[in-house]
Amino acid sequence: FFMQQYFSLGMRFVRAHKGVVALGVLACVVLFLFLSRETAEEAVLTETLRAVTVASVSDLSAHTTPLPLLGTVVSSNEASVRADSSGRITVYRTQGDFVGAGTVIAEFENASERAGLLSAQGAYESAKAALISARAGSSIAGINSDSSGVNLESAKISTQNTIRSVAMTLDDAIRTKTDPMFSNPQERDSKFTVSISDSKLLITLEEEHILMQELLDARAERNASLSITDDLVSELSTIEAEAERVKQYLDHLSAALALAIPDQNVSRATIDGYKGVVSGARASVSGTFSSIAGARSALNANISGSMVANESFTQSMNGSIAAAEAGLIASEGALRGAEARLEKSIVRSPIQGTINALSVSSGDHVSPYSEIAVVSNNGALEVLGYATADDARVIKVGSKVRINGTADGVVTRIASALDAKTKKIEVRVGIQKGAETLVNGQSVRMDVARTAAVSTLARPEVLRIPLSALKITPFGPVVFTVTASSTLAAHPVTEGTLSGDDVVILKGVSPDMEIVVDARGLKEGQAVTITN
């Protein structure tokens, strides 16, 4: 009812004031058009314009335009850090850390190497003491002899301890770590609980396991009666042979686990766990060889020193000094060898730079020569690209390069042969200006200045353009030109044969026509801006 009354009143007002209503409607229409135009203009202004490069068809045909290449920003000073040892690793640095040359990045388990180094240091200090005693003169030759005897006795005690330590390591490797893989491990009828596909290897493994039990029992009995009056040099050779037999057994066990077949008794996860246990046992046993070598070196050095000291009672002073110096040189060689073995277990950065890649984590088991990290000097960058053999002929060392439109560079090296992987020629570009706009590892576009125009056309009148300048549409191929209003205009063309990365144009272009070099992603009528 109210709506009807309002409508009636409105109609009476319109009939009485027709001119006023018409003017009001006209004003609303004008205001709407004005606001719509402003909105459209704002949308055009706020739209990001596409930057394009234009060149004449004749220049494109003659290849006088810059050669486009793709490249990757790399460090000119980069080092790949690889493992010299194997085993479980502890990592001390994280990706992105800045490290100096020689900084420790990670470290392998090296308890045996440190023990060998400590033994070699003791032998070295003993040899130095022997030399000092020899230089003291004949008046203290007797004292020196007594001192050498004490040192020799100490070396023998140390050797005896080394033999027992090695025996404990072998016992741990067999009875603690690998016996759980056998049923009734302490009995002669023990069996390997993991199924493997090689029956011959299985028989060999079970026989060796029995022999290992006998070896450990015999060693325990021998160690119970071992004293410093025994031939410890010979005993070191004996236990070294025993360690070698244990290592060979662990190698066979590792090979068997590689052929393991999971079943209802032993799962794949259990097998993988066994593999890790065996690997750790092998590392421990391998470490005993350096301990034995260190003990042998120390014992021999002290035996020699003791012999020299005893003979010094009847020899001249010069002869005593020469013998002591020889002992010192020998012990120093053993010390340097122990230091080298320890150093192989420590992973250091060879250069100063940033850790751009870190391939391992603490607790990982790493094999020799595996990549641990990549250290780069991110402040010294260059661009690495590849060109075809034909393209490489039109550039030279010293050619100017524009990189991503933000940086300038120069060609510093062109390889003399094709790369085996890419089947292209490597091109390196040094960055002269704008390096701060680039990031190590970034993919970039390079425009390399050509040294001379190159043409392989049969007839000069034939025109060709890069494939990138051709736009395939539902209505056929077109090229784009830029109008005076900075919009794209499409021109239909007739294409001919392909010639490398170019296509011959039979119809639709003229030599002087300036077209867009890269038409990918463009459309007719699109607003653009021209860039050099």
Coordinates of C-alpha atoms in Angstrom, one line a residue:
F1 CA 0.0 0.0 0.0
F2 CA 2.8 2.4 0.9
M3 CA 4.8 1.4 -2.2
Q4 CA 1.8 2.3 -4.4
Q5 CA 1.4 5.7 -2.7
Y6 CA 5.2 6.5 -3.2
F7 CA 5.0 5.4 -6.9
S8 CA 1.9 7.6 -7.5
L9 CA 3.6 10.6 -5.9
G10 CA 6.8 10.0 -8.0
M11 CA 4.8 9.9 -11.3
R12 CA 3.0 13.1 -10.5
F13 CA 6.4 14.8 -9.8
V14 CA 7.9 13.6 -13.1
R15 CA 4.8 14.9 -15.1
A16 CA 5.1 18.2 -13.3
H17 CA 8.9 18.6 -13.6
K18 CA 9.9 16.8 -16.9
G19 CA 12.8 19.2 -17.6
V20 CA 14.4 18.8 -14.2
V21 CA 14.3 15.0 -14.3
A22 CA 15.9 14.9 -17.8
L23 CA 18.7 17.1 -16.6
G24 CA 19.3 14.9 -13.6
V25 CA 19.4 11.7 -15.7
L26 CA 21.9 13.3 -18.1
A27 CA 24.1 14.5 -15.2
C28 CA 24.2 10.9 -13.8
V29 CA 25.1 9.5 -17.2
V30 CA 28.0 11.9 -17.6
L31 CA 29.2 11.3 -14.1
F32 CA 29.2 7.5 -14.7
L33 CA 31.1 7.8 -18.0
F34 CA 33.7 10.1 -16.4
L35 CA 34.3 7.8 -13.5
S36 CA 34.5 4.8 -15.8
R37 CA 37.1 6.5 -18.0
E38 CA 39.2 7.4 -14.9
T39 CA 39.0 3.8 -13.7
A40 CA 40.1 2.5 -17.0
E41 CA 42.9 5.0 -17.3
E42 CA 44.1 4.0 -13.8
A43 CA 44.0 0.3 -14.7
V44 CA 46.1 1.0 -17.8
L45 CA 48.6 3.1 -15.9
T46 CA 48.9 0.5 -13.1
E47 CA 49.4 -2.4 -15.5
T48 CA 53.0 -3.5 -15.7
L49 CA 54.3 -2.9 -19.2
R50 CA 56.2 -5.8 -20.9
A51 CA 59.7 -4.7 -22.0
V52 CA 60.6 -5.9 -25.5
T53 CA 63.6 -5.7 -27.8
V54 CA 63.1 -4.8 -31.5
A55 CA 65.5 -5.2 -34.4
S56 CA 65.3 -4.9 -38.2
V57 CA 64.7 -8.1 -40.2
S58 CA 67.9 -7.4 -42.2
D59 CA 70.0 -7.2 -38.9
L60 CA 68.4 -10.5 -37.7
S61 CA 69.1 -12.2 -41.0
A62 CA 72.7 -11.1 -41.0
H63 CA 73.1 -12.0 -37.3
T64 CA 74.4 -8.5 -36.3
T65 CA 72.2 -8.6 -33.2
P66 CA 73.7 -9.9 -29.9
L67 CA 73.9 -13.6 -29.5
P68 CA 71.4 -14.8 -26.8
L69 CA 72.7 -17.4 -24.4
L70 CA 71.5 -19.0 -21.1
G71 CA 73.9 -19.2 -18.3
T72 CA 74.3 -19.9 -14.6
V73 CA 76.0 -17.6 -12.0
V74 CA 78.8 -19.5 -10.3
S75 CA 81.7 -18.7 -8.0
S76 CA 85.1 -18.3 -9.6
N77 CA 86.7 -19.6 -6.4
E78 CA 84.8 -22.8 -5.3
A79 CA 86.0 -26.0 -3.7
S80 CA 84.2 -29.4 -3.3
V81 CA 85.2 -30.9 0.1
R82 CA 85.3 -34.7 0.0
A83 CA 85.9 -37.4 2.6
D84 CA 89.4 -38.9 2.9
S85 CA 88.1 -41.5 5.4
S86 CA 84.9 -43.4 6.2
G87 CA 82.7 -44.0 9.2
R88 CA 80.2 -42.1 11.3
I89 CA 80.6 -38.4 11.1
T90 CA 79.9 -35.4 13.4
V91 CA 79.1 -32.1 11.6
Y92 CA 80.1 -28.8 13.3
R93 CA 79.0 -26.3 10.7
T94 CA 75.7 -25.5 9.0
Q95 CA 74.9 -24.4 5.4
G96 CA 75.4 -20.7 5.0
D97 CA 78.2 -20.4 7.5
F98 CA 81.3 -18.4 6.5
V99 CA 84.5 -20.4 7.2
G100 CA 88.2 -19.6 6.8
A101 CA 90.8 -21.8 5.1
G102 CA 91.5 -24.8 7.4
T103 CA 88.4 -24.5 9.5
V104 CA 87.0 -27.8 10.7
I105 CA 83.6 -28.5 9.1
A106 CA 83.1 -32.1 10.3
E107 CA 85.0 -35.0 11.9
F108 CA 84.8 -38.8 11.7
E109 CA 85.0 -41.1 14.7
N110 CA 88.8 -41.2 15.4
A111 CA 89.4 -42.6 18.8
S112 CA 91.9 -45.1 17.5
E113 CA 93.7 -42.5 15.5
R114 CA 94.1 -40.3 18.5
A115 CA 95.3 -43.2 20.6
G116 CA 97.9 -44.0 17.9
L117 CA 99.0 -40.3 17.8
L118 CA 99.4 -40.3 21.6
S119 CA 101.6 -43.4 21.5
A120 CA 103.7 -41.9 18.7
Q121 CA 104.1 -38.6 20.7
G122 CA 105.3 -40.6 23.6
A123 CA 107.9 -42.4 21.5
Y124 CA 109.0 -39.1 20.0
E125 CA 109.4 -37.5 23.4
S126 CA 111.3 -40.5 24.5
A127 CA 113.7 -40.2 21.5
K128 CA 114.2 -36.5 22.3
A129 CA 115.1 -37.4 25.8
A130 CA 117.6 -40.0 24.6
L131 CA 119.2 -37.4 22.3
I132 CA 119.5 -34.9 25.2
S133 CA 121.1 -37.6 27.3
A134 CA 123.6 -38.4 24.6
R135 CA 124.6 -34.8 24.3
A136 CA 125.2 -34.5 28.0
G137 CA 128.5 -36.3 27.6
S138 CA 130.1 -39.5 28.5
S139 CA 130.0 -38.6 32.2
I140 CA 126.3 -39.2 32.3
A141 CA 126.3 -42.2 29.9
G142 CA 125.5 -44.6 32.7
I143 CA 122.6 -42.4 33.8
N144 CA 121.4 -42.3 30.2
S145 CA 121.6 -46.1 30.1
D146 CA 119.4 -46.4 33.2
S147 CA 117.0 -43.8 31.8
S148 CA 116.8 -45.8 28.5
G149 CA 116.1 -48.9 30.5
V150 CA 113.2 -47.1 32.3
N151 CA 111.9 -45.8 29.0
L152 CA 112.1 -49.3 27.4
E153 CA 110.3 -50.8 30.4
S154 CA 107.7 -48.1 30.0
A155 CA 107.4 -48.8 26.3
K156 CA 107.0 -52.5 27.0
I157 CA 104.2 -51.8 29.5
S158 CA 102.6 -49.5 27.0
T159 CA 102.9 -52.3 24.3
Q160 CA 101.4 -54.8 26.7
N161 CA 98.5 -52.5 27.3
T162 CA 98.1 -51.9 23.6
I163 CA 97.9 -55.7 23.0
R164 CA 95.2 -56.1 25.6
S165 CA 93.3 -53.1 24.3
V166 CA 93.3 -54.6 20.8
A167 CA 92.1 -57.9 22.2
M168 CA 89.2 -56.1 23.9
T169 CA 88.3 -54.4 20.6
L170 CA 88.3 -57.7 18.7
D171 CA 86.3 -59.4 21.5
D172 CA 83.7 -56.5 21.3
A173 CA 83.5 -56.7 17.5
I174 CA 82.8 -60.4 17.6
R175 CA 80.9 -61.3 20.8
T176 CA 79.2 -58.0 21.5
K177 CA 78.3 -56.7 18.1
T178 CA 78.1 -59.7 15.7
D179 CA 77.3 -62.7 17.9
P180 CA 73.6 -61.6 18.2
M181 CA 73.3 -62.5 14.5
F182 CA 73.9 -66.2 15.3
S183 CA 72.0 -68.7 17.2
N184 CA 73.9 -70.4 20.1
P185 CA 76.9 -68.1 19.2
Q186 CA 79.2 -69.7 21.9
E187 CA 78.6 -73.3 20.6
R188 CA 80.1 -75.1 17.7
D189 CA 76.6 -75.7 16.2
S190 CA 75.9 -71.9 16.0
K191 CA 74.0 -70.9 12.9
F192 CA 73.6 -67.6 11.0
T193 CA 70.0 -66.4 11.6
V194 CA 69.7 -64.3 8.4
S195 CA 68.7 -66.0 5.2
I196 CA 71.1 -65.3 2.2
S197 CA 71.1 -66.5 -1.4
D198 CA 74.7 -67.8 -1.4
S199 CA 74.9 -71.2 0.3
K200 CA 78.7 -71.4 -0.1
L201 CA 79.2 -68.0 1.6
L202 CA 76.9 -69.1 4.4
I203 CA 78.9 -72.2 5.1
T204 CA 82.2 -70.2 5.1
L205 CA 80.7 -67.6 7.4
E206 CA 79.5 -70.1 10.0
E207 CA 82.9 -71.9 10.0
E208 CA 84.7 -68.7 10.4
H209 CA 82.4 -67.7 13.3
I210 CA 83.5 -70.9 15.2
L211 CA 87.1 -70.1 14.5
M212 CA 86.6 -66.6 15.8
Q213 CA 85.4 -68.0 19.1
E214 CA 88.5 -70.2 19.3
L215 CA 90.8 -67.2 18.4
L216 CA 89.3 -65.0 21.1
D217 CA 89.6 -67.8 23.8
A218 CA 93.2 -68.4 22.8
R219 CA 94.0 -64.7 23.0
A220 CA 92.4 -64.3 26.4
E221 CA 94.5 -67.2 27.7
R222 CA 97.6 -65.7 26.2
N223 CA 97.0 -62.2 27.6
A224 CA 96.6 -63.7 31.1
S225 CA 100.2 -64.9 31.1
L226 CA 101.7 -62.0 29.0
S227 CA 104.5 -60.0 30.7
I228 CA 107.1 -57.4 29.7
T229 CA 109.8 -60.1 29.6
D230 CA 108.1 -61.8 26.6
D231 CA 109.0 -61.0 23.0
L232 CA 106.5 -58.2 22.6
V233 CA 107.6 -57.3 19.1
S234 CA 106.7 -60.8 18.0
E235 CA 103.5 -60.6 20.0
L236 CA 102.5 -57.4 18.2
S237 CA 102.9 -59.3 14.9
T238 CA 100.7 -62.1 16.2
I239 CA 97.8 -60.0 17.4
E240 CA 98.1 -57.9 14.1
A241 CA 97.5 -61.2 12.2
E242 CA 94.6 -62.0 14.5
A243 CA 93.1 -58.6 13.8
E244 CA 93.5 -59.2 10.1
R245 CA 91.6 -62.5 10.4
V246 CA 88.8 -60.8 12.3
K247 CA 88.6 -58.1 9.7
Q248 CA 88.4 -60.7 6.9
Y249 CA 85.6 -62.4 8.9
L250 CA 83.7 -59.1 9.2
D251 CA 84.2 -58.5 5.4
H252 CA 82.5 -61.9 4.7
L253 CA 79.7 -61.0 7.2
S254 CA 79.2 -57.7 5.4
A255 CA 79.0 -59.4 2.1
A256 CA 76.5 -61.9 3.5
L257 CA 74.2 -59.1 4.8
A258 CA 74.4 -57.5 1.3
L259 CA 72.7 -60.7 0.0
A260 CA 70.3 -61.0 3.0
I261 CA 66.7 -61.9 2.3
P262 CA 64.1 -60.6 4.8
D263 CA 61.7 -63.2 6.2
Q264 CA 59.4 -63.7 9.1
N265 CA 62.3 -64.1 11.5
V266 CA 64.5 -61.2 10.4
S267 CA 63.0 -58.0 8.9
R268 CA 64.5 -55.6 6.5
A269 CA 64.9 -53.0 9.3
T270 CA 66.8 -55.6 11.4
I271 CA 69.1 -56.4 8.4
D272 CA 69.8 -52.7 7.9
G273 CA 70.6 -52.4 11.6
Y274 CA 73.0 -55.4 11.3
K275 CA 74.7 -53.7 8.4
G276 CA 75.4 -50.6 10.5
V277 CA 76.7 -52.7 13.4
V278 CA 79.1 -54.6 11.1
S279 CA 80.3 -51.4 9.5
G280 CA 81.0 -49.9 13.0
A281 CA 82.8 -53.1 14.0
R282 CA 85.0 -53.0 10.9
A283 CA 85.9 -49.4 11.6
S284 CA 86.9 -50.3 15.1
V285 CA 89.0 -53.3 14.0
S286 CA 90.6 -51.2 11.2
G287 CA 91.6 -48.6 13.8
T288 CA 93.6 -51.2 15.8
F289 CA 96.2 -51.5 13.0
S290 CA 97.3 -47.9 13.6
S291 CA 97.5 -48.6 17.4
I292 CA 99.6 -51.7 16.7
A293 CA 101.8 -49.7 14.4
G294 CA 102.3 -46.9 16.9
A295 CA 103.1 -49.4 19.7
R296 CA 105.6 -51.2 17.4
S297 CA 107.2 -48.0 16.4
A298 CA 107.5 -46.8 20.0
L299 CA 108.8 -50.2 21.2
N300 CA 111.4 -50.4 18.4
A301 CA 112.5 -46.9 19.1
N302 CA 113.0 -47.5 22.8
I303 CA 114.8 -50.9 22.1
S304 CA 117.1 -49.0 19.7
G305 CA 117.6 -46.3 22.3
S306 CA 118.3 -48.7 25.0
M307 CA 120.9 -50.5 22.8
V308 CA 122.5 -47.2 22.0
A309 CA 122.6 -46.2 25.6
N310 CA 124.3 -49.5 26.6
E311 CA 126.9 -49.2 23.9
S312 CA 127.6 -45.5 24.8
F313 CA 129.8 -46.7 27.7
T314 CA 132.4 -47.9 25.2
Q315 CA 131.7 -45.6 22.3
S316 CA 132.7 -42.0 21.7
M317 CA 130.4 -39.1 22.4
N318 CA 129.9 -38.4 18.7
G319 CA 128.8 -42.0 18.1
S320 CA 126.2 -41.7 20.9
I321 CA 124.8 -38.5 19.5
A322 CA 124.5 -39.9 16.0
A323 CA 122.6 -43.0 17.3
A324 CA 120.2 -40.8 19.4
E325 CA 119.6 -38.5 16.4
A326 CA 118.7 -41.6 14.3
G327 CA 116.2 -42.7 16.9
L328 CA 114.7 -39.2 17.0
I329 CA 114.3 -39.1 13.2
A330 CA 112.6 -42.6 13.3
S331 CA 110.2 -41.6 16.1
E332 CA 109.5 -38.3 14.4
G333 CA 108.6 -40.2 11.2
A334 CA 106.2 -42.4 13.2
L335 CA 104.7 -39.3 14.8
R336 CA 104.1 -37.6 11.4
G337 CA 102.5 -40.7 10.2
A338 CA 100.1 -40.8 13.2
E339 CA 99.3 -37.1 12.7
A340 CA 98.5 -37.7 9.0
R341 CA 96.2 -40.6 9.9
L342 CA 94.3 -38.4 12.4
E343 CA 94.1 -35.5 9.9
K344 CA 92.4 -37.8 7.4
S345 CA 89.5 -38.2 9.8
I346 CA 89.1 -34.4 10.1
V347 CA 87.2 -32.5 7.3
R348 CA 88.5 -29.0 6.8
S349 CA 87.7 -26.2 4.4
P350 CA 90.5 -25.8 1.8
I351 CA 89.5 -22.1 1.1
Q352 CA 87.9 -19.2 2.7
G353 CA 84.2 -18.8 1.8
T354 CA 80.6 -19.6 2.4
I355 CA 79.3 -23.2 2.8
N356 CA 76.8 -23.2 -0.1
A357 CA 76.0 -26.9 0.2
L358 CA 76.3 -29.4 3.1
S359 CA 75.5 -33.0 2.0
V360 CA 75.7 -34.8 5.4
S361 CA 74.3 -34.6 8.9
S362 CA 75.7 -35.7 12.2
G363 CA 75.4 -39.4 12.7
D364 CA 75.5 -40.2 8.9
H365 CA 77.8 -43.1 7.8
V366 CA 80.0 -41.6 5.0
S367 CA 82.0 -43.5 2.5
P368 CA 85.5 -42.4 1.2
Y369 CA 85.5 -39.7 -1.5
S370 CA 81.9 -38.7 -0.8
E371 CA 81.1 -35.0 -1.1
I372 CA 80.8 -33.4 2.3
A373 CA 80.3 -29.7 1.4
V374 CA 80.8 -27.1 -1.2
V375 CA 82.6 -23.9 -0.1
S376 CA 82.4 -20.9 -2.4
N377 CA 83.6 -17.3 -2.4
N378 CA 80.3 -15.7 -3.2
G379 CA 82.0 -12.3 -3.6
A380 CA 83.9 -13.5 -6.8
L381 CA 81.2 -14.4 -9.3
E382 CA 81.2 -15.3 -13.0
V383 CA 78.7 -16.7 -15.4
L384 CA 79.0 -20.1 -17.0
G385 CA 77.1 -20.7 -20.3
Y386 CA 77.2 -23.0 -23.3
A387 CA 77.1 -22.2 -27.0
T388 CA 76.7 -24.3 -30.1
A389 CA 79.8 -24.7 -32.3
D390 CA 78.3 -22.3 -34.9
D391 CA 77.5 -19.7 -32.3
A392 CA 80.9 -20.0 -30.7
R393 CA 82.5 -18.9 -34.0
V394 CA 80.9 -15.4 -33.8
I395 CA 82.1 -14.5 -30.3
K396 CA 85.6 -14.1 -28.9
V397 CA 87.4 -13.5 -25.6
G398 CA 86.8 -9.9 -24.8
S399 CA 83.3 -9.7 -26.3
K400 CA 80.9 -7.5 -24.3
V401 CA 78.0 -9.2 -22.6
R402 CA 74.8 -7.9 -21.1
I403 CA 73.5 -10.1 -18.3
N404 CA 69.8 -10.2 -17.4
G405 CA 69.6 -6.5 -18.5
T406 CA 71.1 -5.5 -15.1
A407 CA 74.8 -6.3 -15.2
D408 CA 77.7 -5.9 -17.7
G409 CA 80.4 -8.5 -18.4
V410 CA 83.0 -9.7 -20.8
V411 CA 83.8 -13.1 -22.3
T412 CA 86.9 -14.4 -20.4
R413 CA 87.2 -17.9 -21.8
I414 CA 85.9 -20.0 -24.7
A415 CA 86.6 -23.7 -24.5
S416 CA 88.5 -25.2 -27.4
A417 CA 86.4 -28.4 -27.6
L418 CA 82.8 -29.6 -27.0
D419 CA 81.8 -30.4 -23.4
A420 CA 81.3 -34.2 -23.1
K421 CA 78.0 -33.8 -21.3
T422 CA 76.3 -30.9 -23.0
K423 CA 77.8 -31.4 -26.5
K424 CA 78.3 -27.6 -26.5
I425 CA 81.2 -25.3 -26.0
E426 CA 81.7 -23.8 -22.5
V427 CA 81.8 -20.0 -22.3
R428 CA 82.8 -18.1 -19.2
V429 CA 81.9 -14.5 -18.6
G430 CA 83.5 -12.2 -16.0
I431 CA 81.2 -9.7 -14.3
Q432 CA 82.4 -6.1 -14.6
K433 CA 79.5 -4.1 -13.3
G434 CA 76.2 -4.9 -11.5
A435 CA 77.4 -8.1 -9.7
E436 CA 75.3 -7.1 -6.7
T437 CA 72.1 -7.8 -8.8
L438 CA 73.2 -11.4 -9.3
V439 CA 73.1 -14.4 -6.9
N440 CA 75.3 -17.5 -6.9
G441 CA 73.4 -20.3 -8.6
Q442 CA 71.0 -18.0 -10.4
S443 CA 70.0 -18.8 -14.1
V444 CA 70.4 -15.7 -16.3
R445 CA 70.1 -14.6 -19.9
M446 CA 73.2 -13.3 -21.6
D447 CA 73.3 -11.1 -24.8
V448 CA 76.8 -11.5 -26.2
A449 CA 78.1 -9.0 -28.8
R450 CA 79.0 -10.8 -32.1
T451 CA 82.4 -10.2 -33.6
A452 CA 81.2 -10.2 -37.2
A453 CA 78.1 -10.8 -39.3
V454 CA 77.7 -14.4 -40.3
S455 CA 75.4 -15.5 -43.1
T456 CA 74.9 -19.0 -44.5
L457 CA 72.1 -18.0 -46.9
A458 CA 72.2 -19.3 -50.5
R459 CA 70.6 -16.1 -51.8
P460 CA 70.9 -12.6 -50.2
E461 CA 67.3 -11.8 -50.8
V462 CA 66.1 -14.5 -48.5
L463 CA 65.2 -13.2 -45.1
R464 CA 65.2 -15.2 -41.9
I465 CA 64.4 -14.4 -38.2
P466 CA 64.9 -16.2 -34.9
L467 CA 62.2 -18.8 -34.0
S468 CA 61.6 -16.8 -30.9
A469 CA 60.3 -13.8 -33.0
L470 CA 57.6 -16.0 -34.6
K471 CA 54.2 -16.3 -32.9
I472 CA 52.1 -19.2 -33.8
T473 CA 48.4 -18.3 -33.6
P474 CA 45.2 -20.2 -34.6
F475 CA 45.1 -18.1 -37.7
G476 CA 48.7 -18.7 -38.7
P477 CA 52.2 -17.4 -37.8
V478 CA 52.7 -13.7 -37.1
V479 CA 55.4 -11.3 -36.1
F480 CA 54.9 -8.2 -34.0
T481 CA 55.9 -4.6 -34.5
V482 CA 55.5 -1.7 -32.0
T483 CA 53.1 1.1 -33.1
A484 CA 53.5 4.8 -32.3
S485 CA 51.2 4.3 -29.3
S486 CA 53.5 1.6 -27.9
T487 CA 51.1 -1.3 -28.6
L488 CA 51.8 -4.5 -30.5
A489 CA 50.6 -4.9 -34.1
A490 CA 50.5 -8.4 -35.6
H491 CA 51.6 -9.1 -39.2
P492 CA 50.8 -12.5 -40.8
V493 CA 53.8 -14.1 -42.4
T494 CA 54.5 -17.2 -44.6
E495 CA 57.3 -19.3 -43.1
G496 CA 59.8 -21.4 -45.0
T497 CA 62.4 -23.9 -43.9
L498 CA 64.2 -24.0 -40.6
S499 CA 67.9 -23.1 -40.5
G500 CA 69.4 -23.9 -37.1
D501 CA 67.6 -21.6 -34.5
D502 CA 66.2 -19.4 -37.4
V503 CA 63.3 -19.7 -39.7
V504 CA 63.2 -18.4 -43.3
I505 CA 60.3 -16.0 -44.0
L506 CA 58.9 -16.2 -47.5
K507 CA 56.3 -13.5 -47.3
G508 CA 55.0 -10.8 -44.9
V509 CA 58.2 -8.9 -43.9
S510 CA 60.6 -6.5 -45.5
P511 CA 64.3 -6.0 -44.7
D512 CA 63.7 -2.6 -43.0
M513 CA 60.8 -3.8 -40.9
E514 CA 61.6 -3.7 -37.2
I515 CA 60.0 -6.6 -35.3
V516 CA 60.0 -7.8 -31.7
V517 CA 62.9 -10.2 -31.2
D518 CA 61.1 -12.4 -28.6
A519 CA 57.3 -12.8 -29.2
R520 CA 56.7 -15.5 -26.6
G521 CA 53.8 -14.6 -24.3
L522 CA 52.8 -11.5 -26.3
K523 CA 49.5 -10.7 -27.9
E524 CA 48.2 -8.1 -30.4
G525 CA 47.2 -4.8 -28.9
Q526 CA 49.3 -5.3 -25.7
A527 CA 51.0 -2.2 -24.4
V528 CA 54.8 -2.6 -24.2
T529 CA 57.9 -0.6 -23.7
I530 CA 61.0 -0.9 -25.9
T531 CA 64.4 -1.6 -24.3
N532 CA 67.8 -1.7 -25.8

